[in-house]
Amino acid sequence: MLNPLPVSALETPTELIQSIYEVAINPNAFDRLVALWGDYLMGAVLPTSLLEDASSARISEEVSSHLMRSFEILDRLGRAHAEKTNDASLQIALPEIVFTSSGRILSCSQKAEKALAATVAGDLFSLDMTPESQQRLRADVTPRGGVDTSSVYVFFDQPNGHPLPMALEPQGDGRFLLRGLHGAWSETHDRILRQMFGLTEAESRLARDLLTGVGLKEIAEATGRSVDTLRTQLKAIRRKTYTANQQQLVRIMTGLESLVGDRPRVASQGPTHHGEMRLRDGRKLAYRTFGPETGKPCLFIHNMLSGPAMLSPLVPHLEAFGLRLICPLRPGFGESDFDDACVADPALAPTRFAQDAADLMDQLGLTRVLCVGYMSGSIYAFRFAQIFPARVAGVFNISGAVPMRELAQIMAMNARQKVVAMTARFAPGMLPAILRAGIARIDAGGIEAFIDALYPEDSVDRREAHRPENREFLHEGYRQAVAQGHYGFVIDSHHVVRDWSGLCTLSGHPVCMLHGSEDPAVSAKSTKRFSRKNSFSYREFAGSGQLILFAHPKEVLGDLAALADTVLPSNFG
């Protein structure tokens, strides 16, 4: 139960007001703002057990005005540095390897497989790297060694022999993460290095050669230049780049990655299709499909913090199970236009999206689909099945939301999610300011810290999100979600903190709910109770959190395929 403070004690929270303006100029201050705002909000909410009996929080006009002013500043500054791309497959794909101190590789990203020939259960120290890097790396990961996070270890890209500098991070439990500092050196890097620091072409070439870890004598022999000439050039490079040693120089050069426009493409996972259509009111609806065209059609409805990009790693499993995922980007997410009616009245969103989904099915020539709701997407899945019962063969929810009727359900959430949920329920007018600050944090490159705040340290979800084979796709999914700003979050947040159980009255559709026992946002207890009350099928993954789709892809998709075989006898719906 909450113990509200008297209004007088809430009127001048100096630290909170300072943090409100700090985050407008420094997005990395977002965590501090959330913590202080959460403390303030908890004191401003009157105690209640049922959410339907709750009133709005008592936010002082002073705090409200400061938050909205900060929101206006962020909006005026715009998102000039935000990553904008119309192609979900365009992203920075960096090599990442998780390994033990003995060198056994536990997992690796696709980039590491392709560029470094890394394999799971393979030997890290057998990969192509400089002898000096191998010697230092062996010493740094021994129990007596100490990891210097400023050190750089130089590996070599197998297809072209280009240097690939990597940094080391301890992961705990005797595990380490090697992460690439840039994808692959290119002429564009050379050009930007010359433009930014005024290096000559010869100096830029020497800077690149130094990444290989060889000395000036070896470079002189290979290039035909004298050692004295190279020493003179090296002094010029260090003077122009303000660096004192090779490690600092590497850090400068690899920082160019964010400025390079010709970013590498992630290797294709299999058959996918990017499409878009015009809806009856003229709005654009973008969509992606994954898996074989002859697979049984499943309409996948994403949540507020993800986009279709996260589905790419599932394609091999979709092939095996004969499933085809059709994933529309809901209004305001990715490249899909906003629905102004829902911005004005968020309560309309599930109903409006149901018509959008039906129009998409017509576009693709589908008569029936199995509707898959992912996290908060489950609200939209239920509504679609309710409005168009003949077009939906069943509902399959993965880590789905449940109707919020009790304050205890919100209080059981992880800290970051609890603050957002409390704001959405008790101070919805302040939600745009909080969410806009969070997006500024992602735009500033803090996407990993943003995700980490969602999942407690040492939690199963934190470990899952950090696995190299998942990380790049999760990150790209988040970028898709925030591509157009915060209003998609605002609309979804309106629904997830309310009792939407009226949407669950279906026409005999089978409903399956899969949930992790350690889900930090929606407790397994409340999901199980909700399933039992509505006679839905329920499966719980012991020891798993919210990311069960990544932790148990074969099991989750196996259950989806089993339901599809039952309710969709025809491969074409």
XYZ file of C-alpha atoms in Angstrom:
573
model
C 0.000 0.000 0.000
C 1.294 3.491 -0.849
C 1.772 6.164 1.792
C 1.212 9.512 0.061
C 3.045 12.585 1.255
C 1.162 15.801 2.024
C 0.848 18.071 -1.010
C 3.047 20.692 0.622
C 5.952 18.238 0.682
C 5.587 17.592 -3.036
C 5.601 21.135 -4.342
C 9.340 21.876 -4.547
C 11.330 18.681 -5.256
C 14.529 20.499 -6.271
C 16.450 17.425 -7.430
C 13.572 16.310 -9.632
C 13.294 19.701 -11.310
C 17.050 19.788 -11.893
C 16.945 16.326 -13.473
C 14.027 17.346 -15.730
C 16.191 19.980 -17.412
C 19.377 17.963 -17.248
C 17.843 15.192 -19.355
C 16.874 17.737 -22.026
C 20.562 18.441 -22.700
C 22.065 15.154 -21.512
C 19.967 12.080 -22.443
C 22.202 9.869 -20.291
C 20.584 11.486 -17.235
C 17.347 9.635 -18.078
C 17.852 6.936 -15.421
C 18.171 9.556 -12.705
C 15.047 11.334 -13.924
C 13.052 8.081 -13.883
C 14.206 7.280 -10.346
C 13.361 10.732 -8.974
C 10.072 10.966 -10.874
C 9.132 7.493 -9.617
C 9.753 8.497 -6.003
C 7.715 11.658 -6.465
C 4.861 9.866 -8.211
C 4.633 7.150 -5.543
C 4.099 9.850 -2.964
C 1.501 11.593 -5.084
C -0.820 8.605 -5.553
C -3.591 7.974 -3.070
C -3.652 4.433 -1.626
C -6.062 2.059 -3.339
C -6.228 -1.638 -4.070
C -8.450 -1.660 -7.173
C -7.327 0.475 -10.095
C -10.914 1.245 -11.046
C -11.260 3.088 -7.710
C -8.064 5.081 -8.208
C -7.969 8.784 -8.953
C -5.313 10.772 -10.760
C -2.056 11.528 -8.984
C -1.727 14.870 -7.229
C 1.023 16.391 -9.376
C 1.927 19.955 -8.461
C 1.564 22.598 -11.158
C 5.253 23.424 -10.718
C 6.433 19.884 -11.534
C 3.902 19.551 -14.348
C 4.991 22.790 -16.003
C 8.685 21.908 -15.753
C 8.117 18.467 -17.289
C 6.144 19.898 -20.185
C 8.771 22.594 -20.757
C 11.465 19.917 -20.936
C 9.276 18.005 -23.383
C 8.981 21.117 -25.554
C 12.765 21.594 -25.512
C 13.356 18.013 -26.646
C 10.732 18.334 -29.353
C 12.214 21.618 -30.548
C 15.685 20.089 -30.692
C 14.220 17.278 -32.764
C 15.911 13.975 -33.488
C 18.693 15.078 -35.824
C 20.978 12.352 -34.561
C 18.381 9.594 -34.528
C 19.058 6.692 -36.836
C 16.625 6.828 -39.736
C 16.356 3.919 -42.123
C 13.574 2.500 -44.242
C 15.316 -0.838 -44.503
C 15.236 -2.962 -41.370
C 18.152 -5.024 -42.652
C 20.467 -2.003 -42.655
C 22.245 -1.771 -39.311
C 25.647 -1.865 -37.713
C 26.452 -5.575 -37.472
C 29.434 -6.068 -35.186
C 31.245 -9.292 -34.336
C 30.540 -10.471 -30.783
C 31.828 -13.586 -29.044
C 31.081 -14.906 -25.558
C 33.747 -17.306 -24.306
C 35.273 -18.883 -21.200
C 38.715 -18.185 -19.754
C 39.961 -21.356 -21.432
C 38.951 -19.937 -24.809
C 35.889 -22.126 -25.455
C 33.323 -20.144 -27.466
C 29.864 -20.244 -25.855
C 27.991 -18.128 -28.419
C 28.761 -15.772 -31.261
C 26.951 -13.339 -33.529
C 26.457 -13.935 -37.239
C 29.059 -11.262 -37.981
C 31.616 -13.164 -35.893
C 30.790 -16.378 -37.749
C 31.146 -14.725 -41.127
C 34.087 -12.382 -40.517
C 36.154 -14.348 -37.999
C 35.108 -17.944 -38.756
C 34.049 -18.298 -35.106
C 31.961 -21.332 -34.156
C 30.127 -22.325 -30.995
C 32.286 -24.742 -28.947
C 35.287 -23.695 -31.034
C 38.585 -22.308 -29.712
C 38.794 -18.525 -29.508
C 42.583 -18.541 -29.524
C 42.686 -20.379 -32.846
C 41.063 -17.394 -34.591
C 43.236 -15.121 -36.705
C 44.612 -12.309 -34.536
C 47.940 -10.594 -33.975
C 50.401 -12.563 -31.797
C 50.607 -9.622 -29.412
C 46.806 -9.528 -29.062
C 46.643 -13.263 -28.410
C 49.317 -13.034 -25.718
C 47.566 -10.149 -23.934
C 44.135 -11.726 -24.281
C 45.280 -15.023 -22.753
C 46.770 -13.160 -19.802
C 43.760 -10.868 -19.315
C 41.210 -13.701 -19.012
C 43.165 -15.818 -16.545
C 41.813 -15.864 -12.983
C 44.779 -13.733 -11.916
C 44.452 -11.370 -14.847
C 42.718 -8.038 -14.789
C 40.567 -6.876 -17.668
C 41.562 -3.470 -19.000
C 38.434 -2.221 -20.756
C 40.523 0.329 -22.670
C 42.617 -2.421 -24.299
C 42.100 -3.331 -27.942
C 42.694 -6.778 -29.417
C 43.217 -6.928 -33.157
C 41.609 -9.777 -35.113
C 41.443 -10.129 -38.887
C 38.426 -10.235 -41.169
C 38.702 -13.549 -43.017
C 37.197 -12.529 -46.380
C 39.503 -9.552 -46.945
C 42.189 -9.576 -44.256
C 41.150 -6.171 -42.873
C 41.859 -5.585 -39.176
C 38.916 -5.930 -36.804
C 39.736 -4.376 -33.407
C 37.714 -5.786 -30.510
C 37.213 -4.819 -26.874
C 36.816 -7.146 -23.882
C 34.108 -7.038 -21.213
C 33.817 -9.422 -18.225
C 30.362 -11.040 -17.992
C 30.704 -12.835 -14.669
C 30.743 -16.564 -13.915
C 34.055 -16.925 -15.766
C 32.548 -15.652 -19.030
C 33.848 -12.824 -21.228
C 32.455 -10.847 -24.162
C 34.581 -9.697 -27.088
C 32.811 -7.004 -29.085
C 33.982 -5.463 -32.346
C 34.642 -1.759 -32.378
C 33.784 -1.364 -36.040
C 32.517 -3.560 -38.843
C 35.213 -3.461 -41.524
C 37.620 -0.731 -42.633
C 36.640 0.915 -45.893
C 37.559 3.775 -48.164
C 34.792 5.765 -46.496
C 36.584 5.478 -43.153
C 39.785 6.729 -44.802
C 37.956 9.678 -46.362
C 36.293 10.729 -43.091
C 39.572 10.347 -41.180
C 41.247 12.727 -43.639
C 38.360 15.187 -43.554
C 37.953 15.238 -39.766
C 41.601 15.449 -38.743
C 43.302 16.700 -41.884
C 45.384 13.555 -42.363
C 47.082 13.070 -45.683
C 46.335 9.945 -47.682
C 49.691 8.459 -46.636
C 49.010 9.239 -42.960
C 45.561 7.695 -43.154
C 47.024 4.565 -44.722
C 49.633 4.325 -41.939
C 46.934 4.771 -39.272
C 45.018 1.854 -40.801
C 48.173 -0.291 -41.055
C 48.931 0.259 -37.371
C 45.661 -1.517 -36.530
C 47.313 -4.778 -37.595
C 49.634 -4.616 -34.605
C 52.846 -4.716 -36.634
C 55.718 -2.297 -36.057
C 57.026 0.535 -38.183
C 59.921 -1.608 -39.425
C 57.587 -4.258 -40.853
C 55.358 -1.580 -42.420
C 58.430 0.048 -43.966
C 59.547 -3.255 -45.468
C 56.098 -3.969 -46.861
C 55.518 -0.501 -48.309
C 59.009 0.538 -49.375
C 58.968 3.637 -47.172
C 61.730 4.439 -44.723
C 61.283 4.008 -40.993
C 62.236 7.658 -40.463
C 59.482 8.757 -42.848
C 56.965 6.587 -41.010
C 58.065 7.967 -37.634
C 57.517 11.492 -38.926
C 54.079 10.538 -40.225
C 53.187 8.823 -36.946
C 54.079 11.959 -34.978
C 51.850 13.956 -37.326
C 48.986 11.474 -36.889
C 49.182 11.631 -33.103
C 49.388 15.419 -33.134
C 46.387 15.778 -35.461
C 44.236 13.179 -33.655
C 45.300 14.233 -30.131
C 46.319 10.668 -29.229
C 49.300 9.439 -27.241
C 49.392 5.723 -28.090
C 48.040 3.030 -30.404
C 45.018 2.198 -28.192
C 43.851 5.813 -28.190
C 44.348 6.009 -31.947
C 42.243 2.872 -32.446
C 39.483 4.327 -30.304
C 39.441 7.488 -32.421
C 39.338 5.604 -35.706
C 36.693 3.109 -34.658
C 34.508 5.977 -33.468
C 34.102 6.870 -37.129
C 31.649 3.976 -37.541
C 28.695 6.122 -36.525
C 29.546 8.570 -39.312
C 29.883 6.017 -42.071
C 26.833 5.825 -44.320
C 27.603 2.571 -46.117
C 26.819 0.317 -43.184
C 27.031 -3.433 -43.667
C 23.888 -5.465 -44.123
C 23.027 -8.221 -41.742
C 23.210 -11.558 -43.483
C 19.796 -12.716 -44.627
C 18.155 -15.255 -42.365
C 16.004 -16.710 -45.081
C 12.889 -15.756 -46.992
C 11.536 -12.392 -45.878
C 9.477 -9.737 -47.608
C 9.176 -6.031 -46.934
C 5.967 -4.454 -48.161
C 3.591 -1.582 -47.665
C 0.035 -0.738 -48.628
C -2.359 2.197 -48.594
C -5.301 1.821 -46.235
C -8.799 3.036 -47.078
C -8.194 6.392 -45.333
C -4.913 6.929 -47.183
C -2.543 5.959 -44.376
C 0.510 3.856 -45.166
C 0.795 0.468 -43.441
C 4.204 -1.214 -43.632
C 4.589 -4.927 -43.012
C 7.129 -7.746 -43.060
C 6.688 -11.445 -43.702
C 9.008 -14.159 -42.465
C 9.214 -17.824 -43.393
C 8.052 -19.820 -46.412
C 5.237 -18.430 -48.552
C 3.477 -21.788 -48.312
C 3.688 -21.786 -44.507
C 0.554 -21.592 -42.412
C -0.235 -17.867 -42.020
C 0.116 -16.314 -38.575
C -0.543 -12.603 -38.025
C 2.175 -11.507 -35.574
C 1.281 -8.361 -33.603
C 4.351 -6.736 -32.028
C 4.449 -4.959 -28.694
C 5.329 -1.348 -27.888
C 9.076 -2.000 -27.563
C 9.819 -4.066 -30.632
C 9.446 -4.257 -34.359
C 9.588 -7.036 -36.943
C 13.406 -6.983 -37.073
C 13.515 -9.120 -33.930
C 11.860 -11.988 -35.832
C 14.758 -12.484 -38.263
C 16.593 -15.129 -36.181
C 13.433 -17.264 -36.130
C 13.349 -17.890 -39.888
C 15.175 -21.266 -39.804
C 12.662 -22.505 -37.220
C 9.759 -21.161 -39.276
C 11.036 -23.159 -42.235
C 11.215 -26.308 -40.115
C 7.709 -25.881 -38.693
C 6.075 -24.669 -41.897
C 4.972 -21.312 -40.482
C 4.703 -17.910 -42.127
C 4.659 -14.833 -39.884
C 2.977 -11.711 -41.250
C 3.959 -8.736 -39.083
C 2.305 -5.365 -39.733
C 3.970 -2.356 -38.157
C 1.193 -0.825 -36.139
C 0.349 2.882 -36.663
C 3.177 5.127 -35.513
C 5.760 2.339 -35.424
C 8.507 1.866 -37.999
C 7.417 3.265 -41.361
C 3.650 2.999 -40.757
C 1.780 6.315 -40.621
C 0.214 7.497 -37.394
C -3.523 7.140 -36.982
C -4.533 10.628 -35.853
C -7.806 9.303 -34.419
C -5.870 7.101 -31.971
C -3.498 9.897 -31.005
C -6.566 11.935 -30.052
C -8.272 8.981 -28.325
C -5.998 5.999 -27.473
C -9.053 3.894 -26.517
C -9.814 3.514 -30.241
C -6.480 1.890 -31.118
C -7.335 -1.853 -30.864
C -10.537 -1.422 -32.877
C -8.898 0.739 -35.536
C -5.977 -1.675 -35.883
C -8.352 -4.622 -36.311
C -9.683 -3.016 -39.491
C -6.105 -2.319 -40.660
C -5.215 -5.980 -40.130
C -8.282 -7.144 -42.055
C -7.322 -4.847 -44.943
C -3.807 -6.297 -44.919
C -5.214 -9.823 -45.108
C -7.243 -8.771 -48.152
C -4.102 -7.313 -49.706
C -2.261 -10.616 -49.205
C -5.195 -12.782 -50.247
C -5.624 -14.440 -46.849
C -9.009 -15.575 -45.604
C -8.027 -16.863 -42.122
C -4.977 -16.543 -39.914
C -3.796 -17.626 -36.509
C -3.384 -14.396 -34.526
C -0.188 -14.122 -32.438
C -0.017 -11.406 -29.777
C 3.466 -10.570 -28.492
C 3.485 -8.939 -25.030
C 1.222 -5.845 -25.252
C 0.311 -6.943 -28.786
C -1.962 -9.508 -27.133
C -4.550 -6.766 -26.493
C -4.765 -6.143 -30.230
C -4.870 -9.877 -30.977
C -7.939 -10.354 -28.773
C -9.711 -7.364 -30.293
C -9.010 -8.514 -33.850
C -10.450 -11.961 -33.072
C -13.471 -10.355 -31.419
C -14.345 -8.051 -34.328
C -13.469 -10.445 -37.179
C -14.197 -13.908 -35.740
C -14.451 -15.573 -39.166
C -10.981 -14.389 -40.133
C -9.189 -15.575 -37.000
C -8.698 -19.279 -36.359
C -7.247 -18.861 -32.882
C -5.243 -16.586 -30.575
C -1.697 -17.392 -29.438
C -0.149 -15.033 -26.876
C 3.584 -14.958 -26.080
C 4.509 -13.253 -22.774
C 1.160 -11.522 -23.155
C -0.358 -8.696 -21.174
C -3.329 -9.342 -18.897
C -6.048 -6.892 -17.807
C -4.859 -4.671 -14.959
C -7.434 -4.490 -12.206
C -5.281 -4.284 -9.069
C -2.578 -1.841 -8.055
C -0.557 -4.825 -6.835
C -0.090 -5.921 -10.456
C 1.704 -2.673 -11.245
C 3.669 -2.694 -8.000
C 5.036 -6.158 -8.843
C 6.747 -4.835 -11.995
C 10.441 -4.106 -12.396
C 11.392 -0.557 -11.363
C 11.534 1.084 -14.824
C 8.365 -0.602 -16.064
C 6.578 0.220 -12.820
C 7.336 3.940 -13.139
C 6.081 4.052 -16.738
C 2.955 2.065 -15.816
C 2.236 4.291 -12.804
C 2.631 7.376 -14.978
C 0.339 5.966 -17.662
C -2.350 5.131 -15.101
C -2.146 8.031 -12.645
C -0.493 10.903 -14.545
C -1.078 10.214 -18.261
C -0.533 13.862 -19.161
C 3.096 13.530 -18.029
C 3.739 10.317 -19.944
C 4.817 11.962 -23.255
C 7.561 13.887 -21.454
C 8.931 10.770 -19.742
C 8.786 8.640 -22.892
C 10.278 11.396 -25.069
C 13.257 11.575 -22.708
C 13.659 7.798 -22.970
C 13.725 7.981 -26.755
C 16.359 10.721 -26.553
C 18.418 8.270 -24.514
C 18.118 5.633 -27.266
C 18.928 8.218 -29.956
C 22.072 9.178 -28.076
C 23.340 5.605 -28.284
C 22.088 4.438 -24.920
C 19.906 1.645 -26.258
C 21.763 -1.055 -24.344
C 21.511 0.843 -21.054
C 17.823 1.475 -21.792
C 17.212 -2.256 -22.279
C 19.290 -3.150 -19.228
C 17.052 -0.939 -17.110
C 14.066 -3.071 -18.139
C 15.638 -6.257 -16.824
C 17.313 -6.534 -13.400
C 20.991 -7.378 -13.217
C 21.631 -11.146 -13.118
C 18.095 -11.796 -14.418
C 17.498 -14.391 -17.119
C 16.180 -11.681 -19.444
C 19.319 -9.546 -19.017
C 21.465 -12.531 -19.994
C 19.192 -13.337 -22.928
C 19.269 -9.743 -24.204
C 23.072 -9.742 -24.055
C 23.558 -12.913 -26.054
C 25.292 -11.866 -29.304
C 22.947 -13.910 -31.481
C 19.976 -11.972 -30.038
C 21.409 -8.566 -29.271
C 21.654 -7.038 -32.734
C 18.102 -8.052 -33.662
C 16.605 -6.907 -30.348
C 18.352 -3.566 -30.747
C 17.116 -3.133 -34.301
C 13.585 -4.008 -33.157
C 13.788 -1.242 -30.556
C 15.022 1.209 -33.177
C 12.039 0.336 -35.345
C 9.706 0.900 -32.410
C 10.985 4.433 -31.719
C 11.488 5.465 -35.355
C 8.602 7.954 -35.211
C 8.781 8.971 -31.598
C 6.832 8.342 -28.442
C 3.130 8.428 -29.290
C 2.942 4.728 -30.151
C 4.158 4.079 -26.597
C 1.616 6.509 -25.186
C -1.257 4.748 -26.958
C -0.182 1.261 -25.853
C 0.505 2.396 -22.294
C -3.093 3.599 -22.022
C -4.312 0.029 -22.534
C -1.810 -2.074 -20.594
C -2.681 -0.395 -17.272
C -6.436 -0.814 -17.633
C -9.010 -3.562 -17.412
C -9.529 -4.640 -21.018
C -11.089 -7.984 -20.133
C -14.131 -7.040 -22.225
C -12.021 -7.714 -25.325
C -11.651 -11.373 -24.350
C -15.226 -12.386 -25.099
C -14.585 -14.480 -28.203
C -16.669 -16.748 -30.418
C -15.236 -20.065 -29.316
C -11.699 -19.393 -30.578
C -8.978 -21.508 -28.988
C -6.570 -19.348 -26.985
C -3.077 -20.418 -25.907
C -0.967 -18.355 -23.514
C 2.769 -18.935 -23.020
C 4.564 -17.185 -20.181
C 7.855 -17.172 -18.285
C 7.799 -17.847 -14.566
C 10.157 -14.888 -13.957
C 8.472 -12.323 -16.218
C 9.358 -8.897 -14.694
C 6.384 -7.003 -16.156
C 3.392 -9.361 -15.996
C 3.586 -11.948 -13.249
C 3.086 -15.590 -14.109
C 0.631 -15.802 -11.221
C -1.697 -13.177 -12.708
C -1.399 -14.704 -16.191
C -2.227 -18.163 -14.924
C -5.225 -16.799 -13.015
C -6.425 -14.920 -16.114
C -6.062 -18.038 -18.273
C -7.913 -20.234 -15.822
C -10.777 -17.732 -15.479
C -11.277 -17.666 -19.259
C -10.603 -21.391 -19.870
C -7.543 -20.596 -21.989
C -4.671 -23.004 -22.499
C -1.613 -22.012 -20.448
C 2.027 -23.099 -20.543
C 4.678 -21.756 -18.182
C 8.425 -21.839 -18.826
C 10.144 -22.375 -15.502
C 13.198 -20.204 -14.878
C 12.485 -17.990 -17.905
C 11.503 -14.338 -18.058
C 9.797 -12.151 -20.607
C 12.023 -13.137 -23.530
C 10.835 -16.739 -23.863
C 10.600 -16.355 -27.642
C 14.392 -15.981 -27.708
C 15.192 -18.352 -24.860
C 12.961 -21.180 -26.169
C 12.293 -20.520 -29.872
C 11.816 -24.175 -30.816
C 9.379 -24.854 -27.995
C 7.369 -21.656 -28.540
C 7.150 -22.088 -32.309
C 6.500 -25.793 -31.865
C 3.421 -24.966 -29.790
C 2.367 -22.396 -32.394
C 2.753 -24.972 -35.170
C 0.721 -27.539 -33.216
C -2.157 -25.069 -32.848
C -1.849 -24.050 -36.511
C -2.061 -27.688 -37.618
C -5.302 -28.006 -35.666
C -7.071 -24.793 -36.696
C -5.564 -24.103 -40.139
C -5.767 -27.331 -42.137
C -5.028 -25.351 -45.319
C -1.586 -23.824 -45.739
C -3.158 -20.725 -47.232
C -5.546 -19.916 -44.411
